[in-house]
JSON list of C-alpha atoms in Angstrom, two decimals:
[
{"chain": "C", "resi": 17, "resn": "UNK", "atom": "CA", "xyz": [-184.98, -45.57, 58.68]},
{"chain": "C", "resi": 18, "resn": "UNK", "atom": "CA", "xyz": [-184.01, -41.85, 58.72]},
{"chain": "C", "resi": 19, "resn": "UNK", "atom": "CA", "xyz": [-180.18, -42.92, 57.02]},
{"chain": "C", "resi": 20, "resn": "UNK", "atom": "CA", "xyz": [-182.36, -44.33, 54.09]},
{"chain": "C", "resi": 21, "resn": "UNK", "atom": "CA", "xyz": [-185.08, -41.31, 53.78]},
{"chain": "C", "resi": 22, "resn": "UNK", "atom": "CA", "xyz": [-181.62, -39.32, 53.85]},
{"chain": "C", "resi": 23, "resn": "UNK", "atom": "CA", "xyz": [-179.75, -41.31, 51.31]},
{"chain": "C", "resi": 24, "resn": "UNK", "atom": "CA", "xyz": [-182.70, -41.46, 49.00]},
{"chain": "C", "resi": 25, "resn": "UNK", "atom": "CA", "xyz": [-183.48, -37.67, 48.79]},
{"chain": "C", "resi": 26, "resn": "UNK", "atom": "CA", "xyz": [-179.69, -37.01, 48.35]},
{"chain": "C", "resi": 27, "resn": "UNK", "atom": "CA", "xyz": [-179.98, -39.78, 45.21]},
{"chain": "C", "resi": 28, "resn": "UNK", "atom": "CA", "xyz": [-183.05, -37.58, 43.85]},
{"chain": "C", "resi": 29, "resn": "UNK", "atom": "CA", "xyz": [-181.29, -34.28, 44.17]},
{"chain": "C", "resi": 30, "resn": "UNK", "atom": "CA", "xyz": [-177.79, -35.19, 43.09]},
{"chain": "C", "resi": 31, "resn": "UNK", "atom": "CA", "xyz": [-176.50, -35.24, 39.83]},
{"chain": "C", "resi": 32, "resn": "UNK", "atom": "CA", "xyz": [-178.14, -37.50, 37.30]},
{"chain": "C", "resi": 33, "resn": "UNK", "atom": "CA", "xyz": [-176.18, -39.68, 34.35]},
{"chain": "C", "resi": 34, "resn": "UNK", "atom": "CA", "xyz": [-175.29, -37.45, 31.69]},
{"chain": "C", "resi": 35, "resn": "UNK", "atom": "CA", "xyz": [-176.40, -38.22, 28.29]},
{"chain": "C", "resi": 36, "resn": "UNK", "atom": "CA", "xyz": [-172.92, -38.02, 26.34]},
{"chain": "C", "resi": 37, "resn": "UNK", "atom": "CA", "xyz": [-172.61, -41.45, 28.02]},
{"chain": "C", "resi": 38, "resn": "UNK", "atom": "CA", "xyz": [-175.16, -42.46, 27.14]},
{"chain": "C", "resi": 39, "resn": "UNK", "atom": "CA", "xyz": [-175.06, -41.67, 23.20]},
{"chain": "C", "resi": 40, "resn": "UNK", "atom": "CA", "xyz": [-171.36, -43.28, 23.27]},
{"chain": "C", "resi": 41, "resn": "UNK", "atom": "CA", "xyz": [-172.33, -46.37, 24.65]},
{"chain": "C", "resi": 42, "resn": "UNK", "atom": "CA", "xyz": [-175.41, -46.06, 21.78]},
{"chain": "C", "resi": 43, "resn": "UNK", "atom": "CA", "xyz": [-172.72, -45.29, 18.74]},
{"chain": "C", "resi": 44, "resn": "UNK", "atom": "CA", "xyz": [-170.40, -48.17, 20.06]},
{"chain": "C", "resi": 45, "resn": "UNK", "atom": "CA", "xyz": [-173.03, -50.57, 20.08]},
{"chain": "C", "resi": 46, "resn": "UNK", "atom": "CA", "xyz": [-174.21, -49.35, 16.36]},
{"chain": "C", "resi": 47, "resn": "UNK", "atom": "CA", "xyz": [-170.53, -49.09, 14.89]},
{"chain": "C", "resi": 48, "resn": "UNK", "atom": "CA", "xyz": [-169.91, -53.01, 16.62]},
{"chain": "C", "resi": 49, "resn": "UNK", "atom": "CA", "xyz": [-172.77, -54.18, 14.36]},
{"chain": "C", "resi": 50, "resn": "UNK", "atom": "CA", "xyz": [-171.84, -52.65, 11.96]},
{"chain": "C", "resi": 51, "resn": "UNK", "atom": "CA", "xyz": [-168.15, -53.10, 11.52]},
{"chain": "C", "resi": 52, "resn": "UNK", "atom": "CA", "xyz": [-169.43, -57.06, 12.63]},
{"chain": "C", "resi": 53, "resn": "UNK", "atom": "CA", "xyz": [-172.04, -57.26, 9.75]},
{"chain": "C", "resi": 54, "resn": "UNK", "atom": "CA", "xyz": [-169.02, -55.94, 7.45]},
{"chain": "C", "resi": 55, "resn": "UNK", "atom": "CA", "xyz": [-166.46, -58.89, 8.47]},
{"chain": "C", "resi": 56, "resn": "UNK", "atom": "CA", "xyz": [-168.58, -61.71, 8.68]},
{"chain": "C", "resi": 57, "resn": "UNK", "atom": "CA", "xyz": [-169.81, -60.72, 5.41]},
{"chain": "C", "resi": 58, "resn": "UNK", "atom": "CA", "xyz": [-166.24, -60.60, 3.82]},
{"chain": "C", "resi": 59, "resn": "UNK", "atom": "CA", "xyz": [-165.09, -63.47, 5.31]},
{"chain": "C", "resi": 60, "resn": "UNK", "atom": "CA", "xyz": [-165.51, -67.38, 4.33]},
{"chain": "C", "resi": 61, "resn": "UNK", "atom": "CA", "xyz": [-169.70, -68.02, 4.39]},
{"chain": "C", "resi": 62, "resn": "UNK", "atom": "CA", "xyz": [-170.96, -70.65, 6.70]},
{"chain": "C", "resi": 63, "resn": "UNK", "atom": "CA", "xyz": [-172.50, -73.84, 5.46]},
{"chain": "C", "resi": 64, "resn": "UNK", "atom": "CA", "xyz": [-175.54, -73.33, 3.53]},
{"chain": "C", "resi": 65, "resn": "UNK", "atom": "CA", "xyz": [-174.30, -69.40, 2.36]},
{"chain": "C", "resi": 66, "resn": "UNK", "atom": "CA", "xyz": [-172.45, -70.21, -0.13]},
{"chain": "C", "resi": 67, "resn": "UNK", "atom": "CA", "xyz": [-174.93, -69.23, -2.70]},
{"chain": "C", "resi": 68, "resn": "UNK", "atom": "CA", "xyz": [-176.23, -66.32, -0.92]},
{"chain": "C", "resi": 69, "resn": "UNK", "atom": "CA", "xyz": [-175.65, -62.95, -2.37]},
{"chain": "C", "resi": 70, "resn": "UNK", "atom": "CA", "xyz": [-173.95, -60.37, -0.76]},
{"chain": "C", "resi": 71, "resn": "UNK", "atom": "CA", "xyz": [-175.95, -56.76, 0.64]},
{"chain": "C", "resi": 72, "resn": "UNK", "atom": "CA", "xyz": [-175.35, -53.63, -1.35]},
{"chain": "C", "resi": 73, "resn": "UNK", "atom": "CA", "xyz": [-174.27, -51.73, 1.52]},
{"chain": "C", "resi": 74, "resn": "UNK", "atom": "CA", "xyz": [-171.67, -54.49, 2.38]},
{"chain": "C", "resi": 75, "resn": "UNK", "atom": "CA", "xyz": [-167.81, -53.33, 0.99]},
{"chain": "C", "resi": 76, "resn": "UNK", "atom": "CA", "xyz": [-166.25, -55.74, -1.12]},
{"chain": "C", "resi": 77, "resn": "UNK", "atom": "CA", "xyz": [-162.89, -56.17, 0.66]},
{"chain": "C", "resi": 78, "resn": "UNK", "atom": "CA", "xyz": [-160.17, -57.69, -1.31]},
{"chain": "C", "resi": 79, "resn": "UNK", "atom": "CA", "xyz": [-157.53, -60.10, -0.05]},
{"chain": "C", "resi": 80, "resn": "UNK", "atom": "CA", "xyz": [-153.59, -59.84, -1.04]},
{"chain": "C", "resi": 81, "resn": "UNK", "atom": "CA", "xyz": [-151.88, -63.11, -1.35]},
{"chain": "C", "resi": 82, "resn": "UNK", "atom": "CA", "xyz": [-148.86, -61.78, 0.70]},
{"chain": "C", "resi": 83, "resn": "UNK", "atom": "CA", "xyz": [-150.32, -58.91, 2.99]},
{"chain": "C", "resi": 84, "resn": "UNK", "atom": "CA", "xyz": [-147.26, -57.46, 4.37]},
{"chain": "C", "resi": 85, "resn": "UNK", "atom": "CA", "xyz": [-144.63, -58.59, 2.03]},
{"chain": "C", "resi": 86, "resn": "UNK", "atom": "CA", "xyz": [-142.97, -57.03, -0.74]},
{"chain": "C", "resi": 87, "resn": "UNK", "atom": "CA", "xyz": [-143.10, -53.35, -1.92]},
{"chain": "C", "resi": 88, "resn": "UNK", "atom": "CA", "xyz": [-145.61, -50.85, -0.84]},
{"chain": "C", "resi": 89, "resn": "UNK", "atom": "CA", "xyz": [-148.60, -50.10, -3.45]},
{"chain": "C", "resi": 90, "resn": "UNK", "atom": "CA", "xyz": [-148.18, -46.33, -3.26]}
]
């Protein structure tokens, strides 16, 4: 019983998980939304979302018919 009462006032007074982790593990989860939200947007729609009109705040991405191929565009 005294090993535990040790352990857990060694927990209390050691150091506690720092908050940069914290906010990355936040801004990863935000950016995988968003950069989700973005490609399911742009790609084909499911059945039924065909009609459906797409966000404002989505990009429109356009497709090349040969992506890699040929001469570069700039």
């Amino acid at each position: 019983m005294l090993l535990l009462m040790q352990t857990a006032a060694e927990a209390a007074n050691g150091p506690h998980f720092p908050f940069a982790f914290t906010f990355v593990y936040v801004f990863g989860f935000i950016a995988a939304v968003t950069i989700g939200s973005i490609a399911w947007y742009n790609s084909k729609r499911p059945p039924g979302w065909e009609s459906k009109e797409r966000p404002d705040f989505v990009p429109q991405v356009k497709k090349e018919e040969t992506p890699g191929l040929g001469e570069p565009k700039s």
